[in-house]
């Protein structure tokens, strides 16, 4: 209980005792007064006294005495009760203090002003502050630094105890972190409860309790992390299970899993093919029932033995049902047995080939030794113990040791690497030996035999055998001393660049103008100098948060269209300038002169815009005053200043280099050339010239100036940003009143667009001439292609007409067949031409539908073999172990592609040569290859090979119209595919076609 309550209770008890004493004295005085009314006598008795008064008076007096005595007894009882309550409260307070002191939760009591009146030991422990330092202090005076759960600062004005003291509203579970000096954050959970006096609205005290929840928060974070890791592990396990299934389905070995009852629980694709039954027909079936003969074979005996012994077993034997040699490995487990089996029929031939391979390996090792000894790299080979087994001549030259001195030495047995770089080298070696990578690159400083330091770059690779055992490590070493020197120079240049950037930053932050940088891709301001606060009324941070549209709308309504036009011009890569009134947030209007310059990246694309904005309000005011004073002069000058053509006025002399100095330029010149007036006045026009300026024109111009003659010419000048500007320049001299030449006035008009239009017109004329030539060639080619079959038809018709009665039936049939063949050639030619025309006009119908591509190609090969009449050997080589390839193709266009490719291969290949047609697939595409051993295509013709009617120059008398490959390319592109041709003259040609199995954004026909 609070000490103030005890004091109040004691005061109340004292008041009650005083009241009782007063009542007693009143009672005694009243009795005395009543007795004094009687005659003085010698000690009258009570009965005598009663006799002297009337009965009512006595009764009234006795009643009052009884009433007062009763009231005194009540007051004495109340005093006794209050004393007992005070003692009880004192005892309760003792227990309360003991409980509070023993609590792990911190408790402290604040008065209405927020001062700490008392606190327990847990408060001292959690806050790490002595109780004496806390008592009678305000929470705000303790200087705590607190944060919210999200890391933001916690305002102690909103401390729950202070909020409850001010409002009387309790707070619960308020979380904050106390930042203790040089320690981690202590997280506490705070509750506050108000204490009220009867009839009062605000509390006279607040009880604040809080507990340290740092450990609980850490446990919760750990629990969340454990849950996240558990979910990740489950996902990885599911992924691993899926990957294992994919691996088992993709391996070429047969794999089956059987339970303890010999029932099939898993059969991969290869096993189903070897066993001759689909997996769905085997799953759940008993091995002995499906394959009764298996039990009597050595493989069945191995299976039973593995089940009995519980150890993995392997066998290689001849399996009669499959007529071949097979290897089988049995892996028993608690759930059953896993069987791997492989066709080993070719092992004998493989053994013979192994000897040949070993001989080839010895030859390869000899060649390798030759290349190692003659390599520009120093070559070192290490065994599995990192002992040197090979030390090339280049290594001897680089590091100084002979091979005989180092062969057999182990890495680390002598100082090959400077100590400071040993850590890097050890990590590189560990990556190779631990299987983290099969090759890596590291740079180190190496110590040569004479003690000199050689900076080297090591290209390391490791070789493991099939069992994963290390065979050797190969290191290729390159001296990088010169490259390091170049790198040091580059770093020095980078340091200079940083220093330059720092100077630029200091300049930008100290000039009165506003320098800014805008990112085009992110569409936001990325830098603005501090001068923006004074000029624009916004600080830098506020400027970064505002979009481009905000700044445009800060201009006056009449300036906004021009500002939008200028901004678009800058975004398109041209320098721009605008003068406008800007409305500050305080409604003050300021005149600004803003200039924007595009910044391009290495690809020439505008990715940033740099600009300078200058407050020209004072200048505008001075200009207005000057205009008022010199209105007539400004009116005259406006003709020059507002001219669309740029005007440049220079001194009259000297004419010879460096030339006369500029004394005036108008605004059109500034807009045209990008230079401000102060940047060119005092300079010579040579600053506008550049690499493409025609020096012959300048020479003629100088000759005219020497003779004081006006001249008009066209030449290239250069914008301030380095871009080329075509101008039409008119120069004439100006004389004074005495006739002396004082100035040259130059009028220059930008004709860049006109020049570009002229260039475009020349290109268009050239394109039109090419189209005309192409049209003429097309007509000539088509005429020639039609003329030949028409001549054949007419000739045969004339022969039939002339010999109508004297010609034999066989002769007539021969002429009729010629006419039919010629007609078919004309029909095919017309079809090809129409096909090309429809493809160019995007009118070819593309109707992909489900197609067995493998069967389609086999049928097409059969047709080509039939038409070829065994003149060539046509080999069809589909991907191994593939029974079918299905996709969505247009069969008509597919026939045009591969009929043309195979026909060309047959047509341009000698008899009895081989034509190879290959096909393979992956998950998304199918790949075709048509390869011949024909005449090939000259390299000069390969550029125009897919143009209509173009034929190679080496075709000779071989017939053809030059449309086949053009049709092939169009059909491949309609399929959303790609075609590539590789050819060497007199060696043959290979055409590769890649088509998607399912074209995108195309309606598929059922």
JSON list of C-alpha atoms in Angstrom, two decimals, residues 42 202 325 414 762 915:
[
{"chain": "A", "resi": 42, "resn": "UNK", "atom": "CA", "xyz": [-25.47, 17.49, 49.96]},
{"chain": "A", "resi": 202, "resn": "UNK", "atom": "CA", "xyz": [-7.85, 10.59, -14.29]},
{"chain": "A", "resi": 325, "resn": "UNK", "atom": "CA", "xyz": [24.40, -61.49, -73.42]},
{"chain": "A", "resi": 414, "resn": "UNK", "atom": "CA", "xyz": [59.30, -25.82, -51.80]},
{"chain": "A", "resi": 762, "resn": "UNK", "atom": "CA", "xyz": [18.83, 8.68, -103.54]},
{"chain": "A", "resi": 915, "resn": "UNK", "atom": "CA", "xyz": [22.59, -38.93, -99.75]}
]
